[in-house]
Every structure is written in structure tokens, then in C-alpha cells.
PDB file of C-alpha atoms and ligand atoms in Angstrom:
ATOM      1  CA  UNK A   1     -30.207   6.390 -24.511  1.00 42.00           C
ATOM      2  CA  UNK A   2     -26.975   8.165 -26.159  1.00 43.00           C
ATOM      3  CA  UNK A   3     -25.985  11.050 -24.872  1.00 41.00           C
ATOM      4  CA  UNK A   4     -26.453  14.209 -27.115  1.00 43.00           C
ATOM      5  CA  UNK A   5     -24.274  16.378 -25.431  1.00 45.00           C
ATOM      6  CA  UNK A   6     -21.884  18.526 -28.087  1.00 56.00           C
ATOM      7  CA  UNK A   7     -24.667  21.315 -27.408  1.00 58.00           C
ATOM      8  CA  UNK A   8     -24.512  20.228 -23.772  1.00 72.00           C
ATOM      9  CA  UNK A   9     -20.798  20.202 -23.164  1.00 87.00           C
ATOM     10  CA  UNK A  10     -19.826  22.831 -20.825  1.00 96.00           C
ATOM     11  CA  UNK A  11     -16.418  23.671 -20.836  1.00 97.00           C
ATOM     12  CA  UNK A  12     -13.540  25.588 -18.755  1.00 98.00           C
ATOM     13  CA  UNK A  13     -10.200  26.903 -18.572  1.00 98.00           C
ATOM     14  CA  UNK A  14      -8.500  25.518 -15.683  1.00 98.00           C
ATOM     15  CA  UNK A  15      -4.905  27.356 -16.730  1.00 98.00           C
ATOM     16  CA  UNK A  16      -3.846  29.205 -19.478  1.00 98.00           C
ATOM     17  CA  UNK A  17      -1.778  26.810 -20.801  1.00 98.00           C
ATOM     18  CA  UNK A  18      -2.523  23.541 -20.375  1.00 98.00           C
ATOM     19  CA  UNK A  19      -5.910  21.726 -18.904  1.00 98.00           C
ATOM     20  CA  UNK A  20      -9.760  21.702 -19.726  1.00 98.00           C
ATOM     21  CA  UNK A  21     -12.908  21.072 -17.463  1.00 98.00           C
ATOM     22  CA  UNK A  22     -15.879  19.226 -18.855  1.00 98.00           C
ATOM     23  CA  UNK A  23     -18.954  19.594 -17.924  1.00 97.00           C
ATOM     24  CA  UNK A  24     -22.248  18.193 -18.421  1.00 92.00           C
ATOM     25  CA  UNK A  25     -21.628  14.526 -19.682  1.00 96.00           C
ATOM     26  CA  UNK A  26     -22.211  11.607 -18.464  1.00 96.00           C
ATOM     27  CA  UNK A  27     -18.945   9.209 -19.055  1.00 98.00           C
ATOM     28  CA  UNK A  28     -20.933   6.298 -17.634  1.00 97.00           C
ATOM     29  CA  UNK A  29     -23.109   5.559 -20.319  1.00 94.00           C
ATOM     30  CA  UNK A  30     -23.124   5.428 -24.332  1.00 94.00           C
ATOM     31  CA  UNK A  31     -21.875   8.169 -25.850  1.00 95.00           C
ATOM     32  CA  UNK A  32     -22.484   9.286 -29.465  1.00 94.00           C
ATOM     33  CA  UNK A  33     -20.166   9.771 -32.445  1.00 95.00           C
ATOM     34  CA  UNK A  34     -20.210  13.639 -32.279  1.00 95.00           C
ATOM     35  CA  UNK A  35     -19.475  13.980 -28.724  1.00 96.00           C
ATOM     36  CA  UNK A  36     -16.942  11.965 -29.075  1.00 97.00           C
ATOM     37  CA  UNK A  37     -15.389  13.649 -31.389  1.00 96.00           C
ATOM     38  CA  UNK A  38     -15.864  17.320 -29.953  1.00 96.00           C
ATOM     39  CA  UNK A  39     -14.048  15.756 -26.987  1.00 98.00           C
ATOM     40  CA  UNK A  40     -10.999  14.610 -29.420  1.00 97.00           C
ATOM     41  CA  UNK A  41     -11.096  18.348 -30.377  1.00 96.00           C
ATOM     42  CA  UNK A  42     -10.837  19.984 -27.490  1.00 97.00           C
ATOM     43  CA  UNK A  43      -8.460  17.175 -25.981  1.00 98.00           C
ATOM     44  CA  UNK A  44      -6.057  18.199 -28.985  1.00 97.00           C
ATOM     45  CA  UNK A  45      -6.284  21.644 -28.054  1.00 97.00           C
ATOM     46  CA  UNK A  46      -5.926  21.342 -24.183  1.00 98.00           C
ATOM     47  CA  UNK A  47      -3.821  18.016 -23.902  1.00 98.00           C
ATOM     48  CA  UNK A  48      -5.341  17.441 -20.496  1.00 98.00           C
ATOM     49  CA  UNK A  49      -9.055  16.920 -20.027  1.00 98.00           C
ATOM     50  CA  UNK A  50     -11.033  16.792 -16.579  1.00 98.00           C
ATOM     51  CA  UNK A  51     -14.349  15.314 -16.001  1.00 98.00           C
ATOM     52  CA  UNK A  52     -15.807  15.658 -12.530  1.00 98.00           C
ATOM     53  CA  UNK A  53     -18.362  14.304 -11.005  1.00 98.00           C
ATOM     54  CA  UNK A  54     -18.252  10.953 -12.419  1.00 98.00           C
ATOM     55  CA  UNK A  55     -18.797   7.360 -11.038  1.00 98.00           C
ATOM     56  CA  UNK A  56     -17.474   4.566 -12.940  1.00 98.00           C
ATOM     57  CA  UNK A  57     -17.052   1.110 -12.774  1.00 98.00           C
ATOM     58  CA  UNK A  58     -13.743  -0.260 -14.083  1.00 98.00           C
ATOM     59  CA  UNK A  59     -15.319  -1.967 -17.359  1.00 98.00           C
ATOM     60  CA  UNK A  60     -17.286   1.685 -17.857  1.00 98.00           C
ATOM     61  CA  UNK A  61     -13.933   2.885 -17.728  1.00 98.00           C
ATOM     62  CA  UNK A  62     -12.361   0.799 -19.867  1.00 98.00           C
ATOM     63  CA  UNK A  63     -15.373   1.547 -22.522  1.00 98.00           C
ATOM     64  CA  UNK A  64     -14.910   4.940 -22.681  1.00 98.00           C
ATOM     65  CA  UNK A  65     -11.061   4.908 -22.633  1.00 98.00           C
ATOM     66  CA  UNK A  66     -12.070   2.408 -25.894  1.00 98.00           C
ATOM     67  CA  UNK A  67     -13.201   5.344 -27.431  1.00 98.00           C
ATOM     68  CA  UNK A  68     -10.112   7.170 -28.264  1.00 98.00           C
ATOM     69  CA  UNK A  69      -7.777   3.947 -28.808  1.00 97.00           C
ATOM     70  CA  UNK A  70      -6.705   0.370 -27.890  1.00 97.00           C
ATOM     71  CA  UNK A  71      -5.773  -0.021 -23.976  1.00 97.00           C
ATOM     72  CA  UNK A  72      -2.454  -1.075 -22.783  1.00 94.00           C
ATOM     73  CA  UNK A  73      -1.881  -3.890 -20.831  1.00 89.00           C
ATOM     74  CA  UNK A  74       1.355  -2.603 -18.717  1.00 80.00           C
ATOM     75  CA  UNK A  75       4.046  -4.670 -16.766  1.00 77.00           C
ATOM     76  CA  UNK A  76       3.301  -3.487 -13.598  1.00 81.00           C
ATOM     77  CA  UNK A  77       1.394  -6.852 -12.177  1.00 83.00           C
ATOM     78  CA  UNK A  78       1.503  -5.768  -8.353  1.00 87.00           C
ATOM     79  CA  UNK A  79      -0.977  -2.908  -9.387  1.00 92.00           C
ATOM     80  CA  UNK A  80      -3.213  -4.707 -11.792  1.00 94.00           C
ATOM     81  CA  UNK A  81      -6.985  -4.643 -10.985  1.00 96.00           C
ATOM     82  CA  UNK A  82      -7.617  -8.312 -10.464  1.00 95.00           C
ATOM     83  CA  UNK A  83     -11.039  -7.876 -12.389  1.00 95.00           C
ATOM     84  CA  UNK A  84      -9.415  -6.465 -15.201  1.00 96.00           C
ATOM     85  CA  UNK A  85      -5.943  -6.199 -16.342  1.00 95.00           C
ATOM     86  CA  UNK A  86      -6.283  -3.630 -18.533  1.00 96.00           C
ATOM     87  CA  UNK A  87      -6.800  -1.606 -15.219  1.00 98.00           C
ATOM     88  CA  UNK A  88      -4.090  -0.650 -12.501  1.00 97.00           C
ATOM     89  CA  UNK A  89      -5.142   0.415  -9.263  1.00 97.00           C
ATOM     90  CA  UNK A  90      -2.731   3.897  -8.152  1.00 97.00           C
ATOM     91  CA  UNK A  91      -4.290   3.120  -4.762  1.00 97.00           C
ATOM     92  CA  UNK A  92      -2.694   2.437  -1.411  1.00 97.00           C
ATOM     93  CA  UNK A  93      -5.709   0.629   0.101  1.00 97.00           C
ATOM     94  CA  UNK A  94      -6.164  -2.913  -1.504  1.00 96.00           C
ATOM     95  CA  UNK A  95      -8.955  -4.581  -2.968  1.00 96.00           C
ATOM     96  CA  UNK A  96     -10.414  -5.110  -0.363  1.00 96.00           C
ATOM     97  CA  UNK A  97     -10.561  -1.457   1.270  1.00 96.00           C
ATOM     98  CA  UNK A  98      -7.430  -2.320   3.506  1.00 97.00           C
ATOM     99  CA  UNK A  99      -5.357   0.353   3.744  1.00 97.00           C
ATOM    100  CA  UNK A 100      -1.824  -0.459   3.033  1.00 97.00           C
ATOM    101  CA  UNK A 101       0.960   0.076   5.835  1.00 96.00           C
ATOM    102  CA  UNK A 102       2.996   3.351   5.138  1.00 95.00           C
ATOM    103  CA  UNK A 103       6.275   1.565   4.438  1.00 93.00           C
ATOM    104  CA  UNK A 104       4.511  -0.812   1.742  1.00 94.00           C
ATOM    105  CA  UNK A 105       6.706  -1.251  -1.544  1.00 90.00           C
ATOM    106  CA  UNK A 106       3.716   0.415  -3.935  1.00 92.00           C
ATOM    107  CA  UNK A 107       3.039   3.223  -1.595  1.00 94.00           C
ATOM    108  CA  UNK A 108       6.869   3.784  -1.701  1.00 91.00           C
ATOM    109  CA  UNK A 109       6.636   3.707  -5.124  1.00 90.00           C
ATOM    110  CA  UNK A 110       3.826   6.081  -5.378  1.00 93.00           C
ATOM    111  CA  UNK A 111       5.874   8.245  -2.873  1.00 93.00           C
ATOM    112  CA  UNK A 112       8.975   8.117  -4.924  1.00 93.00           C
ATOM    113  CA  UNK A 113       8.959   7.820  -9.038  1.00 93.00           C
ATOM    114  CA  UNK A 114       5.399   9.224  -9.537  1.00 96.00           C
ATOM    115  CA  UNK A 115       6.464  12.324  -7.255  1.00 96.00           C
ATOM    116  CA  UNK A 116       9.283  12.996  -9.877  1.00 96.00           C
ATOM    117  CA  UNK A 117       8.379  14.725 -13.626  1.00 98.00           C
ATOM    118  CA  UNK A 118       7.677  12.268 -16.064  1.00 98.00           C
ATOM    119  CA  UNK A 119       5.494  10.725 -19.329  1.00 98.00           C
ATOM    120  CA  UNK A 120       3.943   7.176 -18.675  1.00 96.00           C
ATOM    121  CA  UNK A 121       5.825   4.442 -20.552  1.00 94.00           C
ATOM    122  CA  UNK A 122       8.739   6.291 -22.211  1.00 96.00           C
ATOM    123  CA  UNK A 123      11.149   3.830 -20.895  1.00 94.00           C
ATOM    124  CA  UNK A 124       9.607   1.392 -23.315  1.00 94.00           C
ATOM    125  CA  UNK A 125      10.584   1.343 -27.068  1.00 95.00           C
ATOM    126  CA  UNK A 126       6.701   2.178 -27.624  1.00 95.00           C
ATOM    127  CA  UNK A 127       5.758   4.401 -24.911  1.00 95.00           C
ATOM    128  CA  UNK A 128       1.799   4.920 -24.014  1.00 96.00           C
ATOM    129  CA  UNK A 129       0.066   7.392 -25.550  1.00 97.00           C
ATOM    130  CA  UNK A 130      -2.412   8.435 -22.786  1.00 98.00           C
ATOM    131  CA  UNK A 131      -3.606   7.268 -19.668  1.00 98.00           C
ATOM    132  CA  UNK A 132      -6.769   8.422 -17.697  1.00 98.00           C
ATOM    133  CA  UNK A 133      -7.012   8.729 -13.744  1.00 98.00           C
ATOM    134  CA  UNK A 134     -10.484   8.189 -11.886  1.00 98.00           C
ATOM    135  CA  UNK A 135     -10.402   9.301  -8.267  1.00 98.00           C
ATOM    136  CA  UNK A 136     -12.373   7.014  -6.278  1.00 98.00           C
ATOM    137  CA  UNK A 137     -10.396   8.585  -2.663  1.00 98.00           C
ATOM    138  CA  UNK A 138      -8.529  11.638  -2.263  1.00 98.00           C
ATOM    139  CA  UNK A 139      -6.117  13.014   0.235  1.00 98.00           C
ATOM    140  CA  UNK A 140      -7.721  15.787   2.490  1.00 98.00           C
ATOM    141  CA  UNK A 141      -4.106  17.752   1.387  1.00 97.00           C
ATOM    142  CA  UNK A 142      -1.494  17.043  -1.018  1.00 98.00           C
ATOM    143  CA  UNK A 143      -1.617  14.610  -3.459  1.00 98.00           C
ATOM    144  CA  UNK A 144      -2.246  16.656  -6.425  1.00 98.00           C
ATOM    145  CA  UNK A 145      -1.282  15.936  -9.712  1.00 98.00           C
ATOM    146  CA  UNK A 146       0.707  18.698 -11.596  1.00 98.00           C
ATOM    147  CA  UNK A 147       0.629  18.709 -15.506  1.00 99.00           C
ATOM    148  CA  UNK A 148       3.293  20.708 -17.952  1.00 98.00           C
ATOM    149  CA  UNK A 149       2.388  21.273 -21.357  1.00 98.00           C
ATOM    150  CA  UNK A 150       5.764  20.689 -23.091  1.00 98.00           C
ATOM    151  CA  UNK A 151       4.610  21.960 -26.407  1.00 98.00           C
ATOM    152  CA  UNK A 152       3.939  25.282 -25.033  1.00 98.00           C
ATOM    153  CA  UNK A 153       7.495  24.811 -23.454  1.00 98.00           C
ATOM    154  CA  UNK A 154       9.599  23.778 -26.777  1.00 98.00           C
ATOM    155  CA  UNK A 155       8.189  26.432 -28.263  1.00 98.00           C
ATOM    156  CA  UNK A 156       8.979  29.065 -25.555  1.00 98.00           C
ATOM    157  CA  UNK A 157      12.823  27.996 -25.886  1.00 98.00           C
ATOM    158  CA  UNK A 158      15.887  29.821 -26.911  1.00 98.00           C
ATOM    159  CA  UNK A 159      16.460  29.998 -30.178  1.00 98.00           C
ATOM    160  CA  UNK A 160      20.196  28.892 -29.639  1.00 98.00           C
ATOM    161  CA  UNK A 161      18.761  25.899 -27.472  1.00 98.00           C
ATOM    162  CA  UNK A 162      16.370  24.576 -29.849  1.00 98.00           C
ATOM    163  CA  UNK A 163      19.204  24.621 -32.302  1.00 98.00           C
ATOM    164  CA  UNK A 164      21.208  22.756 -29.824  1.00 97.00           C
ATOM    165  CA  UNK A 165      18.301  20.127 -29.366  1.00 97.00           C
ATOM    166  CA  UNK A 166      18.344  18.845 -32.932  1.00 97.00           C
ATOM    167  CA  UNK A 167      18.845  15.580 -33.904  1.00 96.00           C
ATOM    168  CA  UNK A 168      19.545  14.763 -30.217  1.00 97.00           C
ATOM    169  CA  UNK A 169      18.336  11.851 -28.360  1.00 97.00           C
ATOM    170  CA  UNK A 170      17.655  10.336 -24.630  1.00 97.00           C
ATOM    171  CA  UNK A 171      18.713   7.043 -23.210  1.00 96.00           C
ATOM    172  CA  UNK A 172      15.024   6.284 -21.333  1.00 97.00           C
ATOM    173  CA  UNK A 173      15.924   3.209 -19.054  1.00 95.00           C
ATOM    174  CA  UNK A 174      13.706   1.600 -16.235  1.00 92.00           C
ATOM    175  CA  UNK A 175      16.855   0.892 -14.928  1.00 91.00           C
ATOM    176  CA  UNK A 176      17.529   4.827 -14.768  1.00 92.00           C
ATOM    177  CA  UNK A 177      14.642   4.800 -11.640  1.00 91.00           C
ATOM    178  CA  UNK A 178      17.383   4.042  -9.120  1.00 88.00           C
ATOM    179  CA  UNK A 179      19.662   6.770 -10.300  1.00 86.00           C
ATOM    180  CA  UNK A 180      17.147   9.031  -9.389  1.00 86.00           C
ATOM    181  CA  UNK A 181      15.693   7.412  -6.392  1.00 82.00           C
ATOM    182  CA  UNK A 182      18.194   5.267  -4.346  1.00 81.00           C
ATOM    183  CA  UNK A 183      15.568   4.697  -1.750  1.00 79.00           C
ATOM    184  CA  UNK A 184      14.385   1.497  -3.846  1.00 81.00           C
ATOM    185  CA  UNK A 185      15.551  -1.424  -4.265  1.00 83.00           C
ATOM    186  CA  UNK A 186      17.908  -2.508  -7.143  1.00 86.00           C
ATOM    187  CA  UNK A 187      15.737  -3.974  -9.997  1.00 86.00           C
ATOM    188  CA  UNK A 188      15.682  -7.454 -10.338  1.00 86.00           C
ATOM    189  CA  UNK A 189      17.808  -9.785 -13.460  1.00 88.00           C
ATOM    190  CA  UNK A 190      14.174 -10.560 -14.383  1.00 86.00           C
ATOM    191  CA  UNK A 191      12.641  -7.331 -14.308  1.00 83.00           C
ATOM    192  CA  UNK A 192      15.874  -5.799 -16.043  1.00 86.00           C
ATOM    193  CA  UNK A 193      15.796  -8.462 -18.699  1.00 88.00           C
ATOM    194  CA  UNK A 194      12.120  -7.406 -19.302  1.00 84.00           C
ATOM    195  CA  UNK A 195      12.640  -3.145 -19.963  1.00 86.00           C
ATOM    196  CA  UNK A 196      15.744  -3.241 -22.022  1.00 92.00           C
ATOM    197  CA  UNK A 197      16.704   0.802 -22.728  1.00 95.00           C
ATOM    198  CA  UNK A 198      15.330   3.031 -25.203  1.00 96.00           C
ATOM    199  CA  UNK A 199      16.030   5.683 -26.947  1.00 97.00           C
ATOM    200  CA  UNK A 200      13.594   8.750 -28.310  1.00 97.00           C
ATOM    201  CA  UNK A 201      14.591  12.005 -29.728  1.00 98.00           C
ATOM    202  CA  UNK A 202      14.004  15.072 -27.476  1.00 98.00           C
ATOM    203  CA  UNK A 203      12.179  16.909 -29.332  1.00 98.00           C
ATOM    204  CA  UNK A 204       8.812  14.554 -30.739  1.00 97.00           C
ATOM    205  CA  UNK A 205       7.128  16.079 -33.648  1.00 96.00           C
ATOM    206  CA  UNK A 206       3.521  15.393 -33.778  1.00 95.00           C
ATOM    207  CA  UNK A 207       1.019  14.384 -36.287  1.00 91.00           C
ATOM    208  CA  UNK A 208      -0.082  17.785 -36.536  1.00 92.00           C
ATOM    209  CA  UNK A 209       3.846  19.253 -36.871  1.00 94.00           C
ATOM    210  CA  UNK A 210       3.749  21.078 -33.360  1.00 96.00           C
ATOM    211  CA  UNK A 211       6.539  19.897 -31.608  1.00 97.00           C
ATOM    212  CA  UNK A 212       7.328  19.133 -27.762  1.00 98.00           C
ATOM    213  CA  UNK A 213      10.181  18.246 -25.692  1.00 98.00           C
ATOM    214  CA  UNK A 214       9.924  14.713 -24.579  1.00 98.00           C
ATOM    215  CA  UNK A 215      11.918  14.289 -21.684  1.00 98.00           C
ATOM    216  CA  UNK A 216      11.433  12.546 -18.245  1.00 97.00           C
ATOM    217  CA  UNK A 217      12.913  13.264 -14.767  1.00 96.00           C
ATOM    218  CA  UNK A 218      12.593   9.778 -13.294  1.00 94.00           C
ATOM    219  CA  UNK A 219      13.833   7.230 -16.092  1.00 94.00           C
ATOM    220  CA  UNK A 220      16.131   9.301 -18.548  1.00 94.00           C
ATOM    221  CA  UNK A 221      18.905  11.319 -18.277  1.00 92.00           C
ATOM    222  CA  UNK A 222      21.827  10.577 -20.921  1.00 93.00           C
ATOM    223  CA  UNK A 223      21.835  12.165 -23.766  1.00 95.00           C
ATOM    224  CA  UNK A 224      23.629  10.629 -26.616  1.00 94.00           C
ATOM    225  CA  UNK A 225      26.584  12.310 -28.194  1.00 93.00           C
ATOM    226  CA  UNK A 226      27.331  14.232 -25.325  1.00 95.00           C
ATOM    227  CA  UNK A 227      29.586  13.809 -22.575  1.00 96.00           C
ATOM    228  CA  UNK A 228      27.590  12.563 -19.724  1.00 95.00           C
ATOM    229  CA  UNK A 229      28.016  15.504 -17.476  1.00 96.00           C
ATOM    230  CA  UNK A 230      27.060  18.025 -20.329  1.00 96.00           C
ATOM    231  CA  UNK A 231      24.221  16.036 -20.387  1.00 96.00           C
ATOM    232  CA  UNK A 232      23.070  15.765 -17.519  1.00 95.00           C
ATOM    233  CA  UNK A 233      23.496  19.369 -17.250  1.00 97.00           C
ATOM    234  CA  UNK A 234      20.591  20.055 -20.664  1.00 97.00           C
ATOM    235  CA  UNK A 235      18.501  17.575 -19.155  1.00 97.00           C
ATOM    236  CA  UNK A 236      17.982  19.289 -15.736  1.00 97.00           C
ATOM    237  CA  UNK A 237      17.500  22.813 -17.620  1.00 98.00           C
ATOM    238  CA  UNK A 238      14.903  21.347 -19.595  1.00 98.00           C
ATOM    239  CA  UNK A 239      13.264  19.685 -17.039  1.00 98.00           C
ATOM    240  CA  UNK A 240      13.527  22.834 -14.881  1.00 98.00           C
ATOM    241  CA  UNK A 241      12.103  24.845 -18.209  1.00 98.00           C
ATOM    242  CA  UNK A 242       9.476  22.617 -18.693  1.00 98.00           C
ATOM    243  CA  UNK A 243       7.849  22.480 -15.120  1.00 98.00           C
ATOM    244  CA  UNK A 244       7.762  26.192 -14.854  1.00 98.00           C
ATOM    245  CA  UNK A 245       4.682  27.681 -13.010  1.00 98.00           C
ATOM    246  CA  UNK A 246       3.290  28.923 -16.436  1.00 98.00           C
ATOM    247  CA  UNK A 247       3.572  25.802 -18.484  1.00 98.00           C
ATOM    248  CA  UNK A 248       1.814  23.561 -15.748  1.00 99.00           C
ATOM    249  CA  UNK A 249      -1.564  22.807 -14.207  1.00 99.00           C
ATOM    250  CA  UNK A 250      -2.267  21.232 -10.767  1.00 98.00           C
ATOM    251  CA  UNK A 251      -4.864  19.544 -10.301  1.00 98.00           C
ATOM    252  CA  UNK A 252      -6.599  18.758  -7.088  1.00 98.00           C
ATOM    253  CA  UNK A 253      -8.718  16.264  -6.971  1.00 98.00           C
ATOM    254  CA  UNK A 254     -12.115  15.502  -6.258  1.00 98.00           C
ATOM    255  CA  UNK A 255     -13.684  12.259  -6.092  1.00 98.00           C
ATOM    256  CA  UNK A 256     -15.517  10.983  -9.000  1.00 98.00           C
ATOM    257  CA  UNK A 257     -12.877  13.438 -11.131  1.00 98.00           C
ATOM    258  CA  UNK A 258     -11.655  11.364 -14.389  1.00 99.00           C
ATOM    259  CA  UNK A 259      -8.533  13.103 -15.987  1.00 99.00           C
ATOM    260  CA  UNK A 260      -7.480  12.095 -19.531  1.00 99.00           C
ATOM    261  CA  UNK A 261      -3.856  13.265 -20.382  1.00 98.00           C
ATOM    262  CA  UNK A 262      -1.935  12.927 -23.202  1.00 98.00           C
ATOM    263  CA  UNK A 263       1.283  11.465 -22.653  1.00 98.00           C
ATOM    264  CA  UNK A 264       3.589  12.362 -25.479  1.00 98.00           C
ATOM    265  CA  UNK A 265       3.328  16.130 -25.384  1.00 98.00           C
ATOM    266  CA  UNK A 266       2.989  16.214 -21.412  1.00 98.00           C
ATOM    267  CA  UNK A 267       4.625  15.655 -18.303  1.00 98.00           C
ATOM    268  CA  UNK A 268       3.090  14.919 -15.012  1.00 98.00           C
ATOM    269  CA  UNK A 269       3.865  14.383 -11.156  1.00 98.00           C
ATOM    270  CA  UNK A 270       2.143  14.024  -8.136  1.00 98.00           C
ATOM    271  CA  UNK A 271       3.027  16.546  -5.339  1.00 98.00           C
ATOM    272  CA  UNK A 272       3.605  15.019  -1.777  1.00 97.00           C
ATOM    273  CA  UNK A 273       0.428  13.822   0.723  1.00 97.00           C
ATOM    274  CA  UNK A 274       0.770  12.188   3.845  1.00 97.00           C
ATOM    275  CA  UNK A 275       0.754   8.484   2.891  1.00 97.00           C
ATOM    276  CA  UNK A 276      -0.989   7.205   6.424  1.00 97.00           C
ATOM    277  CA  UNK A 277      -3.903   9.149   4.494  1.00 98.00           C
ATOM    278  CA  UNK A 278      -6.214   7.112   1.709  1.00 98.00           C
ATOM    279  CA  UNK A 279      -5.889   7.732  -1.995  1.00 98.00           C
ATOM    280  CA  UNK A 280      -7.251   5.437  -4.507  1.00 98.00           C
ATOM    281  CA  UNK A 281      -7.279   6.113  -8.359  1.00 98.00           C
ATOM    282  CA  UNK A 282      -8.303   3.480 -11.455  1.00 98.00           C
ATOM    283  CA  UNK A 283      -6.071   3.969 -14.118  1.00 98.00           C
ATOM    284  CA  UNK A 284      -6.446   2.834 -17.642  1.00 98.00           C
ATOM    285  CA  UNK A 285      -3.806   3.717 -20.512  1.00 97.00           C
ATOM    286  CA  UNK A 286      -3.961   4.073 -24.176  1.00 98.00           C
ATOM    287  CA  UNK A 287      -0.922   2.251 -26.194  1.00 97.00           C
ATOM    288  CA  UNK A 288       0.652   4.434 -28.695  1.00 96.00           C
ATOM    289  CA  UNK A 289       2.571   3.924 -31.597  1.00 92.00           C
ATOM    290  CA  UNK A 290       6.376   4.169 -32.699  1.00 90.00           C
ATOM    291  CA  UNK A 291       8.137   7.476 -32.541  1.00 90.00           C
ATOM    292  CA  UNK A 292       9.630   7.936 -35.881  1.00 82.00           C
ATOM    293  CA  UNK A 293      13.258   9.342 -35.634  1.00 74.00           C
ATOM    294  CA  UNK A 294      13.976  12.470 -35.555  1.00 65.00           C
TER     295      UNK A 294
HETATM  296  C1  LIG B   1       0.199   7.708 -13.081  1.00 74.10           C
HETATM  297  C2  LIG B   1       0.669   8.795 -12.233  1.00 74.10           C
HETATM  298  C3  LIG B   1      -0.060  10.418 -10.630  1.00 74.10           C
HETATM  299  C4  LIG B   1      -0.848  10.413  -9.392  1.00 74.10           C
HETATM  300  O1  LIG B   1      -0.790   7.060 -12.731  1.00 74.10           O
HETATM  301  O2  LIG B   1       0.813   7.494 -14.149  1.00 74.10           O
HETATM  302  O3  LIG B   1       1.724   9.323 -12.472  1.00 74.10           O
HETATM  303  O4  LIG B   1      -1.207  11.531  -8.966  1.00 74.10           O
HETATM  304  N1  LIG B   1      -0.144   9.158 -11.251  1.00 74.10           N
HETATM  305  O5  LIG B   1      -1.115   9.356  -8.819  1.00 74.10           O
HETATM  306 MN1  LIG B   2       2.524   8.585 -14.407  1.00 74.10          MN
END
């Protein structure tokens, strides 16, 4: 039976900026039209959600990720569930349960890019709109996952800086990854060939007008029209801006937590954990649609 739940959501702050806890739903099963859309709400409002306590399968997953747009299928084939595609594991056990050795490319991965600030997708010409975690095994320490609200931070700027940031835009490159993490290794013809650069403006306006820097710290660091060191130079005072205590949530997780983020206003990382420990996430993401330019 659908849920009825609007009168049933519970609801809490989990920072003053950015992040809010639902409670008292059931993500498993149907929902109905007017939850649904008191969750859009409040996801609006908060830009990150957080449901605990649930248990879902991937293909429950997948239906309620259904409900707020059509899922991604992403490049990233060594992480793919091999039930469904539309699902990547952010797991260092496999399929199986086997946990994977410490040194293993995807745990370095994990270890590496996701540690650093970022938005899912933004190297691509379309980058995702939102992606949702489900925590199936956490870390007994470390391991959370930090969110910035970079509305809240565009709009906290300097006057003279947002003036500065106008009309400018970023050079968002897969590529970029080893600039910022030499530890890897170099990227393949085929998987260069396949994430050509792109370039967004960094400041996004939304539907709604608010605005939000959209910046990364793991695939983007150019600026165009400025001389690469000046660059370099905004970039890493926005980032640092950005990821201020104030502006960002940290989430430690639970499991059976599902977290819902939106990508294009928000940045996220994941803070260090011992990697001999088990962690195992389902992740599902939401494609979005062009930036227009600013
Ligand atoms: C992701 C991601 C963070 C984490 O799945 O896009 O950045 O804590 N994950 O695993
Ligand atoms: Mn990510």
C-alpha cells in the first residue's frame, strides 16, 4: 500500500547550511505523488537529503531514484553493478563479499579523486545532476562524506570577487585527475579519446535564479582568459572559500543511510578511513541537462 507520509515525514537540521534528515518513510516501497513532491521541496531547500534506516535492493533503488529523473548510465565500467548498470558499486569488497587488497586500482581511486572536493560528472559536457549513496558497510572511523553548499558560498563572496567571476569559465578535464593526483596512472589513448574537455562557467545560475559557484578540486583548474598561474591562484581561493567549516556538512554514515545530493549547487569529498577496513555504498545518479552559458 502507498505510503501516506507528507503528515508522517519527520524532518531535521543536520547543519545550518546545508543537509536534511528524513524520517519516517519507507524508500523501499511505493511512494505517493505528494510525498514525493514534499521531498522535491525540501530537497530544493536543503540540497542534500538523508534517509536512514533504509534497506534497499539495487532495482528499489533505482525506482525511487526514478522518481526525481532519468538515471545515468556513467563510463566507469570497473564499478558497474553487474545486475544493473545503471548502478555503481563505491565499494572495496566485490560482488561477491571479497574484500579487495589495499593497493587495488578502485580502492586507490576511492583513496585518491573522491578524497579531493568535487561535483559528479562535471568533466563531461553534460555533467550529472544528482547522485544518491546507500551505505550497505561503513568504516568503524573515517570515511565520511563532507558536503559544501556552494550557493550559500557564492553568495557569501566579496563583492569585488563576484565581479571578478563574471563571464568566466573552467576548463573541467578527466585528464586534469593526474594533475592533481600523480599517484595514478596516466589515462589511457582510449579513455582520453572518450572524456574530451569541457568547459562550464563558474558561477551556474539555477532554474530558480540563485546562483552557485561550480568549481571542482580534482578535474578543473584553468580558467579561461587568465594566465594560468592567476588562475590557478582564484581556483584554490574558491575552493578554499567554498569548503569552509560553515558552508559544509559531514556526514557519517550509518548503514542502511541513503543520501541524495544535488550535484550542481554542491560539492562533496570523502574524508580519509583506513582502506584494510570494509566500506560498501550503491550508487545511482541522475543525468542532468546542458548548462546554458553564462
Ligand atoms: C561518489 C563519491 C563519496 C564517498 O560516489 O560520487 O564521491 O564517500 N563518493 O564514497
Ligand atoms: Mn563523487
Amino acid at each position: 500500500m502507498a505510503q501516506r507520509a507528507v503528515s508522517s515525514l519527520q524532518t531535521r537540521k543536520v547543519h545550518p547550511a546545508i543537509g536534511l534528515e528524513i524520517t519516517g518513510l519507507n524508500l523501499s516501497g511505493p511512494l505517493d505523488r505528494s510525498t514525493i513532491d514534499a521531498i522535491k521541496e525540501l530537497w530544493r531547500n536543503y540540497l542534500v537529503l538523508v534517509f536512514p534506516n533504509q534497506s534497499l535492493t539495487e532495482a528499489q533503488q533505482i525506482a525511487f531514484s526514478e522518481h526525481f529523473g532519468n538515471l545515468d548510465i556513467t563510463i566507469e565500467d570497473d564499478k558497474k553493478s553487474s545486475k544493473n548498470p545503471e548502478v555503481l558499486r563505491i565499494a572495496n569488497v566485490d560482488e561477491r563479499g571479497q574484500k579487495l587488497h589495499v593497493n587495488h586500482p578502485i580502492q586507490r581511486y576511492f583513496s585518491t579523486l573522491t578524497a579531493l572536493w568535487h561535483t559528479d560528472g562535471s568533466y563531461r559536457a553534460v555533467p550529472s545532476y544528482a547522485s544518491m549513496l546507500h551505505a550497505l558497510e561503513v568504516t568503524p572511523e573515517g570515511g565520511e562524506t563532507c558536503f559544501a553548499n556552494a550557493i550559500a558560498a557564492y553568495e557569501a563572496l566579496p563583492d569585488d570577487i563576484k565581479r571578478q567571476l563574471e563571464g568566466k569559465h573552467m576548463v573541467h578535464a578527466y585528464e586534469f585527475t593526474r594533475h592533481f593526483e600523480n599517484r595514478l596512472p596516466p589515462l589511457s589513448e582510449e579513455e582520453r579519446h572518450q572524456s574530451p574537455p569541457a568547459t562550464h562557467p563558474v558561477v551556474r545560475t539555477h532554474a530558480d535564479r540563485r546562483k552557485s559557484l561550480y568549481i571542482s578540486g580534482n578535474v578543473a583548474y584553468y580558467v579561461g582568459g587568465m594566465p594560468l598561474e592567476e588562475g590557478k591562484q582564484l581556483h584554490k581561493y574558491l575552493l578554499d572559500w567554498v569548503t569552509q567549516p560553515q558552508f559544509v556538512y559531514q556526514h557519517r554514515w550509518s548503514v542502511g543511510d541513503v543520501v541524495l545530493w544535488d550535484n550542481r549547487p554542491t560539492l562533496h569529498r570523502v574524508l580519509p578511513y583506513d582502506p584494510s577496513h570494509r566500506r560498501a555504498l550503491q550508487r545511482t545518479e541522475l543525468k542532468g541537462t546542458e548548462i546554458p552559458r553564462a
